[in-house]
Coordinates of C-alpha atoms and ligand atoms in Angstrom, one line a residue:
X1 CA -4.1 -41.9 -11.2
X2 CA -6.0 -40.8 -14.2
X3 CA -7.7 -37.5 -14.7
X4 CA -11.3 -37.4 -13.5
X5 CA -13.5 -37.7 -16.6
X6 CA -15.3 -34.6 -15.4
X7 CA -12.8 -31.8 -15.3
X8 CA -13.1 -28.8 -13.0
X9 CA -14.4 -25.7 -14.6
X10 CA -11.6 -23.8 -13.1
X11 CA -8.3 -24.8 -11.3
X12 CA -6.4 -21.9 -9.7
X13 CA -2.7 -22.4 -8.9
X14 CA -1.5 -20.0 -6.2
X15 CA -3.6 -19.2 -3.2
X16 CA -2.3 -15.6 -2.5
X17 CA -4.8 -12.8 -2.4
X18 CA -5.3 -12.7 -6.2
X19 CA -5.7 -16.5 -6.7
X20 CA -8.0 -16.9 -3.7
X21 CA -10.2 -14.0 -5.0
X22 CA -10.5 -15.6 -8.4
X23 CA -11.3 -19.0 -6.9
X24 CA -14.0 -17.5 -4.7
X25 CA -15.5 -15.4 -7.5
X26 CA -15.6 -18.5 -9.8
X27 CA -17.1 -20.7 -7.1
X28 CA -19.8 -18.1 -6.3
X29 CA -20.9 -18.0 -9.9
X30 CA -21.6 -21.8 -9.8
X31 CA -18.3 -23.1 -11.3
X32 CA -16.6 -26.3 -10.0
X33 CA -13.3 -24.9 -8.6
X34 CA -10.1 -26.3 -7.2
X35 CA -7.4 -24.2 -5.6
X36 CA -3.8 -25.5 -5.4
X37 CA -1.3 -23.7 -3.0
X38 CA 2.2 -25.0 -2.2
X39 CA 2.2 -23.3 1.3
X40 CA -0.1 -24.2 4.3
X41 CA -3.5 -22.6 4.5
X42 CA -3.2 -19.0 5.6
X43 CA -4.3 -18.3 9.2
X44 CA -4.6 -14.8 10.8
X45 CA -4.4 -14.1 14.5
X46 CA -5.2 -10.6 15.9
X47 CA -2.3 -11.0 18.4
X48 CA 0.4 -11.8 15.7
X49 CA 2.8 -9.0 14.7
X50 CA 1.9 -7.0 11.6
X51 CA 3.6 -8.5 8.5
X52 CA 3.2 -7.5 4.9
X53 CA 0.8 -4.6 4.4
X54 CA -0.8 -3.3 1.1
X55 CA -3.0 -0.3 0.3
X56 CA -6.3 -1.2 -1.4
X57 CA -8.1 1.3 -3.6
X58 CA -11.9 1.8 -3.9
X59 CA -12.2 -0.5 -6.9
X60 CA -10.4 -3.3 -4.9
X61 CA -12.7 -2.7 -2.0
X62 CA -15.8 -2.8 -4.3
X63 CA -14.6 -6.3 -5.5
X64 CA -14.1 -7.5 -1.9
X65 CA -17.7 -6.3 -1.1
X66 CA -19.0 -8.1 -4.2
X67 CA -17.3 -11.3 -2.9
X68 CA -18.8 -10.7 0.5
X69 CA -15.5 -10.4 2.5
X70 CA -14.8 -6.6 2.7
X71 CA -16.2 -6.2 6.3
X72 CA -14.3 -9.2 7.6
X73 CA -11.1 -8.0 6.1
X74 CA -11.5 -4.5 7.6
X75 CA -12.3 -6.0 11.0
X76 CA -8.9 -7.7 10.9
X77 CA -6.8 -4.6 11.6
X78 CA -7.8 -2.9 8.3
X79 CA -7.7 0.9 8.3
X80 CA -9.2 3.6 6.1
X81 CA -7.1 6.7 5.3
X82 CA -8.5 10.0 4.2
X83 CA -5.5 12.1 3.2
X84 CA -2.4 11.7 1.2
X85 CA 0.7 14.0 1.2
X86 CA 3.3 13.5 -1.5
X87 CA 6.3 15.8 -1.7
X88 CA 9.8 16.2 -3.1
X89 CA 12.8 16.7 -0.9
X90 CA 14.6 18.7 -3.6
X91 CA 12.0 21.3 -4.6
X92 CA 8.9 22.9 -3.3
X93 CA 6.8 20.3 -5.1
X94 CA 4.0 19.0 -2.9
X95 CA 0.7 17.3 -3.6
X96 CA -2.0 16.8 -1.1
X97 CA -5.2 14.8 -1.5
X98 CA -8.2 14.9 0.8
X99 CA -11.2 12.5 0.6
X100 CA -13.7 15.3 1.5
X101 CA -12.3 17.6 -1.1
X102 CA -12.5 14.9 -3.8
X103 CA -16.0 13.8 -2.6
X104 CA -15.0 10.1 -1.9
X105 CA -15.5 8.2 1.4
X106 CA -11.8 7.3 1.8
X107 CA -8.7 7.5 -0.3
X108 CA -7.7 3.9 0.4
X109 CA -7.4 1.2 3.1
X110 CA -4.3 -0.4 4.6
X111 CA -4.8 -4.1 5.0
X112 CA -2.5 -7.0 5.9
X113 CA -1.9 -9.6 3.2
X114 CA -2.4 -12.4 5.7
X115 CA -5.7 -11.0 6.9
X116 CA -6.9 -10.7 3.3
X117 CA -5.7 -14.2 2.3
X118 CA -7.1 -15.9 5.5
X119 CA -10.5 -14.2 5.0
X120 CA -10.7 -15.3 1.4
X121 CA -9.8 -18.9 2.3
X122 CA -12.4 -18.9 5.0
X123 CA -15.1 -17.7 2.5
X124 CA -13.9 -20.4 0.1
X125 CA -14.6 -23.0 2.8
X126 CA -18.2 -22.1 2.7
X127 CA -18.4 -22.9 -1.0
X128 CA -18.1 -26.2 -2.9
X129 CA -14.5 -25.4 -3.9
X130 CA -11.9 -28.1 -3.3
X131 CA -9.0 -26.5 -1.4
X132 CA -5.5 -28.1 -1.7
X133 CA -2.9 -26.3 0.5
X134 CA 0.5 -27.9 0.9
X135 CA 0.2 -29.1 -2.7
X136 CA 2.6 -28.9 -5.6
X137 CA 2.2 -29.8 -9.3
X138 CA 4.9 -31.5 -11.4
X139 CA 3.5 -31.7 -15.0
X140 CA 0.9 -30.3 -17.4
X141 CA -0.8 -32.2 -20.1
X142 CA -2.4 -29.9 -22.8
X143 CA -5.6 -31.4 -24.3
X144 CA -8.0 -29.8 -26.7
X145 CA -10.9 -29.6 -24.2
X146 CA -8.9 -29.2 -20.9
X147 CA -5.5 -29.0 -19.3
X148 CA -4.5 -31.8 -16.9
X149 CA -2.4 -30.8 -13.9
X150 CA -0.4 -33.6 -12.5
X151 CA 0.2 -33.2 -8.8
X152 CA 3.3 -34.5 -6.9
X153 CA 1.1 -36.9 -5.0
X154 CA 0.1 -38.4 -8.3
X155 CA -3.4 -37.0 -8.4
X156 CA -4.5 -35.4 -11.7
X157 CA -6.8 -32.3 -11.8
X158 CA -8.5 -31.7 -15.1
X159 CA -9.1 -27.9 -15.8
X160 CA -11.3 -26.3 -18.4
X161 CA -9.7 -23.1 -17.3
X162 CA -6.3 -23.1 -15.6
X163 CA -5.6 -19.8 -13.7
X164 CA -1.9 -19.0 -13.0
X165 CA -1.9 -16.9 -9.8
X166 CA 1.5 -18.3 -8.7
X167 CA 3.3 -15.0 -8.3
X168 CA 6.0 -13.0 -10.0
X169 CA 8.2 -16.0 -10.9
X170 CA 5.2 -18.0 -12.0
X171 CA 6.3 -21.6 -12.7
X172 CA 3.1 -22.0 -14.8
X173 CA 3.9 -19.0 -17.0
X174 CA 7.4 -20.5 -17.6
X175 CA 6.0 -23.9 -18.4
X176 CA 3.5 -22.4 -20.9
X177 CA 6.5 -20.6 -22.5
X178 CA 5.0 -17.1 -22.2
X179 CA 7.9 -14.6 -22.5
X180 CA 8.1 -11.9 -19.9
X181 CA 9.8 -8.5 -20.2
X182 CA 11.8 -7.6 -17.1
X183 CA 12.7 -4.2 -16.0
X184 CA 15.1 -4.4 -13.0
X185 CA 14.9 -1.2 -10.9
X186 CA 18.3 -2.0 -9.3
X187 CA 16.5 -1.1 -6.1
X188 CA 15.2 -2.8 -3.0
X189 CA 12.0 -2.0 -1.0
X190 CA 12.8 -2.0 2.8
X191 CA 9.7 -2.7 4.8
X192 CA 9.0 -2.4 8.6
X193 CA 6.4 -1.3 11.1
X194 CA 7.2 1.8 13.2
X195 CA 5.7 4.1 15.7
X196 CA 6.1 7.8 15.4
X197 CA 6.1 10.7 17.9
X198 CA 3.3 12.5 16.1
X199 CA 0.1 10.7 15.1
X200 CA -0.2 9.6 11.5
X201 CA -3.5 11.5 11.1
X202 CA -5.1 8.8 8.9
X203 CA -2.8 10.1 6.2
X204 CA -0.6 8.2 3.7
X205 CA 2.8 10.1 3.6
X206 CA 5.3 9.8 0.7
X207 CA 8.5 11.6 0.2
X208 CA 10.6 11.5 -3.0
X209 CA 14.3 12.1 -2.6
X210 CA 15.9 11.4 -6.0
X211 CA 16.3 7.6 -6.1
X212 CA 14.9 7.1 -2.6
X213 CA 11.1 6.9 -2.2
X214 CA 9.7 6.5 1.3
X215 CA 6.1 5.8 2.1
X216 CA 4.5 5.8 5.6
X217 CA 1.1 4.0 5.5
X218 CA -1.2 4.5 8.5
X219 CA -2.2 1.4 10.5
X220 CA -5.2 0.8 12.8
X221 CA -3.1 0.6 16.0
X222 CA -1.6 4.1 15.4
X223 CA 1.7 2.8 13.9
X224 CA 2.8 3.0 10.3
X225 CA 3.9 0.4 7.8
X226 CA 6.9 1.8 5.8
X227 CA 8.1 1.0 2.3
X228 CA 11.4 2.6 1.6
X229 CA 12.6 2.0 -2.0
X230 CA 16.3 2.8 -2.6
X231 CA 19.2 1.7 -4.7
X232 CA 20.4 -1.8 -3.8
X233 CA 23.7 -0.7 -2.0
X234 CA 21.9 1.9 0.1
X235 CA 19.3 -0.6 1.1
X236 CA 21.9 -3.1 2.2
X237 CA 23.5 -0.4 4.3
X238 CA 20.2 0.5 5.9
X239 CA 19.4 -3.1 6.7
X240 CA 22.7 -3.4 8.7
X241 CA 22.0 -0.3 10.9
X242 CA 21.1 -0.9 14.5
X243 CA 17.5 0.1 15.5
X244 CA 18.4 3.5 16.9
X245 CA 20.4 4.5 13.8
X246 CA 17.7 3.1 11.5
X247 CA 15.1 5.2 13.4
X248 CA 17.2 8.3 13.0
X249 CA 17.8 7.7 9.3
X250 CA 14.1 7.1 8.8
X251 CA 13.1 10.3 10.6
X252 CA 15.4 12.3 8.4
X253 CA 14.3 10.5 5.2
X254 CA 10.7 11.6 6.0
X255 CA 12.0 15.2 6.6
X256 CA 10.9 14.9 10.2
X257 CA 7.2 15.2 9.4
X258 CA 6.1 12.6 12.0
X259 CA 8.8 13.5 14.5
X260 CA 11.1 10.9 16.1
X261 CA 10.6 7.3 15.2
X262 CA 10.0 5.7 18.6
X263 CA 10.1 2.0 17.8
X264 CA 10.9 -0.2 14.8
X265 CA 10.1 -3.8 14.1
X266 CA 12.5 -6.2 12.4
X267 CA 13.1 -5.2 8.8
X268 CA 12.8 -7.1 5.5
X269 CA 13.7 -6.2 1.9
X270 CA 12.4 -7.1 -1.5
X271 CA 14.2 -6.7 -4.8
X272 CA 12.1 -4.5 -7.0
X273 CA 11.6 -5.6 -10.6
X274 CA 9.0 -4.5 -13.1
X275 CA 7.6 -7.3 -15.3
X276 CA 5.1 -7.6 -18.0
X277 CA 4.1 -10.9 -19.6
X278 CA 3.9 -10.7 -23.4
X279 CA 0.6 -12.5 -23.4
X280 CA -1.9 -13.0 -20.6
X281 CA -3.3 -16.3 -21.9
X282 CA -2.3 -19.4 -23.9
X283 CA -5.0 -21.9 -24.8
X284 CA -6.9 -22.6 -21.6
X285 CA -4.3 -21.0 -19.3
X286 CA -4.7 -17.5 -18.1
X287 CA -2.3 -15.3 -16.0
X288 CA -3.5 -13.0 -13.2
X289 CA -1.8 -10.8 -10.6
X290 CA 2.0 -10.8 -10.2
X291 CA 2.2 -13.8 -12.6
X292 CA 1.1 -11.4 -15.3
X293 CA 2.8 -8.1 -14.2
X294 CA 4.7 -6.5 -11.4
X295 CA 5.4 -2.7 -10.9
X296 CA 7.4 -0.5 -8.6
X297 CA 5.7 -0.2 -5.2
X298 CA 5.8 3.6 -5.3
X299 CA 2.1 4.0 -5.9
X300 CA 1.1 1.0 -3.9
X301 CA -0.8 -0.4 -7.0
X302 CA 0.6 -4.0 -7.4
X303 CA -2.2 -5.8 -5.6
X304 CA -4.8 -3.4 -6.9
X305 CA -3.9 -4.2 -10.4
X306 CA -4.1 -8.0 -9.6
X307 CA -7.5 -7.5 -8.1
X308 CA -8.5 -5.6 -11.2
X309 CA -7.5 -8.6 -13.3
X310 CA -9.8 -10.7 -11.1
X311 CA -12.7 -8.4 -11.6
X312 CA -12.2 -8.4 -15.4
X313 CA -11.8 -12.2 -15.6
X314 CA -15.0 -12.7 -13.6
X315 CA -16.8 -10.2 -15.7
X316 CA -15.8 -11.7 -19.0
X317 CA -15.6 -15.4 -18.3
X318 CA -18.9 -17.1 -19.3
X319 CA -20.8 -18.7 -16.4
X320 CA -23.9 -20.9 -16.2
X321 CA -24.7 -24.4 -17.4
X322 CA -22.9 -25.6 -20.6
X323 CA -20.8 -22.5 -20.9
X324 CA -17.0 -22.7 -21.3
X325 CA -15.1 -20.5 -18.8
X326 CA -12.1 -20.6 -21.1
X327 CA -13.9 -19.3 -24.2
X328 CA -11.2 -17.9 -26.6
X329 CA -13.2 -14.7 -27.1
X330 CA -13.4 -14.1 -23.3
X331 CA -9.7 -14.8 -22.8
X332 CA -8.6 -12.5 -25.7
X333 CA -10.9 -9.7 -24.5
X334 CA -9.4 -10.1 -21.0
X335 CA -5.8 -10.0 -22.4
X336 CA -6.6 -6.9 -24.5
X337 CA -8.1 -4.9 -21.7
X338 CA -5.8 -5.8 -18.8
X339 CA -2.5 -5.7 -20.7
X340 CA -3.2 -2.1 -21.9
X341 CA -4.3 -1.0 -18.5
X342 CA -1.3 -2.6 -16.7
X343 CA 1.2 -1.3 -19.3
X344 CA -0.2 2.2 -18.8
X345 CA 0.3 1.9 -15.1
X346 CA 3.8 0.5 -15.5
X347 CA 4.8 3.4 -17.8
X348 CA 3.2 6.0 -15.5
X349 CA 5.2 4.7 -12.6
X350 CA 8.4 4.9 -14.8
X351 CA 7.6 8.5 -15.7
X352 CA 6.8 9.5 -12.1
X353 CA 10.0 7.8 -10.9
X354 CA 12.0 9.7 -13.6
X355 CA 10.3 13.0 -12.9
X356 CA 10.9 12.8 -9.1
X357 CA 14.3 11.0 -9.4
X358 CA 16.0 13.4 -11.8
X359 CA 18.4 15.9 -10.3
X360 CA 18.7 17.8 -13.6
X361 CA 18.0 21.5 -12.7
X362 CA 15.5 21.9 -15.5
X363 CA 13.5 18.8 -14.6
X364 CA 13.7 19.8 -10.9
X365 CA 12.1 23.2 -11.6
X366 CA 9.6 21.8 -14.0
X367 CA 8.7 19.3 -11.4
X368 CA 8.1 22.0 -8.7
X369 CA 6.1 24.0 -11.2
X370 CA 4.1 21.1 -12.6
X371 CA 3.3 19.5 -9.2
X372 CA 2.3 22.9 -7.7
X373 CA 0.0 23.5 -10.7
X374 CA -1.6 20.1 -10.2
X375 CA -2.0 20.7 -6.5
X376 CA -3.8 24.0 -7.1
X377 CA -6.2 22.6 -9.7
X378 CA -9.0 20.5 -8.2
X379 CA -10.0 19.0 -11.6
X380 CA -6.4 17.8 -12.2
X381 CA -6.2 16.4 -8.7
X382 CA -9.5 14.6 -9.1
X383 CA -8.1 13.1 -12.4
X384 CA -4.9 11.8 -10.7
X385 CA -6.7 10.6 -7.6
X386 CA -9.5 8.9 -9.3
X387 CA -7.0 7.0 -11.5
X388 CA -5.3 5.8 -8.4
X389 CA -8.6 4.9 -6.8
X390 CA -9.5 2.6 -9.7
X391 CA -12.4 2.7 -12.2
X392 CA -15.0 2.5 -9.5
X393 CA -13.3 5.0 -7.3
Ligands
FAD1 C1 7.9 -3.9 -1.1 C2 6.6 -4.1 -1.7 C3 5.5 -3.3 -1.3 C4 4.2 -3.5 -1.9 N1 3.2 -2.7 -1.5 C5 2.0 -2.8 -2.1 C6 0.9 -1.9 -1.7 O1 1.0 -1.0 -0.9 N2 -0.3 -2.0 -2.4 C7 -0.4 -3.0 -3.4 O2 -1.5 -3.0 -4.0 N3 0.6 -3.8 -3.8 C8 1.8 -3.7 -3.1 N4 2.8 -4.6 -3.5 C9 2.6 -5.6 -4.5 C10 1.8 -6.8 -4.0 O3 2.4 -7.3 -2.8 C11 1.7 -7.9 -5.0 O4 1.3 -7.3 -6.3 C12 0.6 -8.9 -4.6 O5 0.9 -9.6 -3.4 C13 0.5 -10.0 -5.7 O6 -0.5 -11.0 -5.3 P1 -0.5 -12.4 -6.0 O7 -1.6 -13.2 -5.3 O8 -0.6 -12.2 -7.5 O9 0.9 -13.1 -5.8 P2 1.6 -13.6 -4.4 O10 1.1 -12.9 -3.3 O11 3.0 -13.7 -4.7 O12 0.9 -15.1 -4.3 C14 1.4 -16.2 -5.2 C15 1.0 -17.5 -4.5 O13 1.3 -18.6 -5.3 C16 1.9 -19.6 -4.6 N5 2.7 -20.4 -5.5 C17 3.9 -20.1 -6.1 N6 4.3 -21.1 -6.9 C18 3.4 -22.2 -6.7 C19 3.4 -23.5 -7.1 N7 4.3 -24.0 -8.0 N8 2.3 -24.3 -6.7 C20 1.4 -23.8 -5.9 N9 1.4 -22.5 -5.4 C21 2.4 -21.7 -5.8 C22 2.7 -18.9 -3.5 O14 3.0 -19.7 -2.4 C23 1.8 -17.7 -3.2 O15 0.9 -18.0 -2.1 C24 4.1 -4.4 -2.9 C25 5.1 -5.2 -3.3 C26 6.4 -5.1 -2.8 C27 7.6 -5.9 -3.3

């Protein structure tokens, strides 16, 4: 089949949270949009077990409000948290953040990926966008005024702007020949849902213990979603423990702050790799979300950075009759602003991991001193917290 003589303004490949948000934003500004996703359409059921959880910052929540989906996402087991406690197992270093003290409504929200994706897809259904779940592409044809995406079922989608939102191993990025710098952390993130003896107090808890970083994120039903990053061999050992031994190891790894771990869900683990694409666009193709960058989950910022890409692309990409959504000026402005911001976050995470991970006595005492100083100084705390909350935090 030939390409339609009238290409779409924007074709998004990858219908995860980032791709679905781009597609929705583009459709709402009057663009003709198609969304291609290799998996089935996401469906969320209130009765289903909790799966992958992310923390959203205020800037991400503002984007979801702008797209008209924030309320629906929060109604689907989303949960606000008002405090954060971050401490070090090997020194007296401890940082606490409080929404009231910082003058913000909340420090963040825990949401389930599936709830976010399903809500965005439902909102897309109310637009003119063409949704293509269960669909794969096989070839690209680069033309001066568009890119033709050849699908496996022989249809061809013409795209004035082709958005690669196809995840960390982005096949589109590879096909475009955009090099990516990889930084393997030689670590895995073990995730599970647990219930604890003491209530989570609407607080996000995080304990550093050299190369182990453990986060307990508060959920709406009183349980916590955990992300436990640790060296690969340790993670494999932890995955093999029976539930009772896992619960005991987890209790100790959190220094007993929430008491006994009373129940644990099945566990999963992800290999942790930092990535940064050397360019975020090539011709009419642009990268967003994990296709452009991935970072260590220690600050829970991966999805927030992806949603920040979406906000910036929607802001810069020309809309309205006769405008070209892939204008070279807009795409290079997007690359400049997002690459710098994401690189800064990637390096900050490296520094934080090194600072908390080092057992050198000098670093350990500097760490205790520095962190205590930050904790005592409200202005510094505001600085760190507002960075994590995002530009509109
Ligand atoms: C252990 C762990 C914990 C994390 N915790 C947090 C957190 O607390 N807060 C946070 O902000 N971030 C967190 N992150 C990061 C976050 O999960 C990711 O940054 C985010 O999911 C990226 O979204 P995305 O839409 O860019 O990519 P993905 O969610 O990977 O979506 C990509 C989509 O593209 C589709 N796709 C791939 N190839 C094709 C193809 N050829 N054709 C069509 N479709 C295709 C896939 O099926 C998928 O639906 C965490 C990550 C890890 C590993």
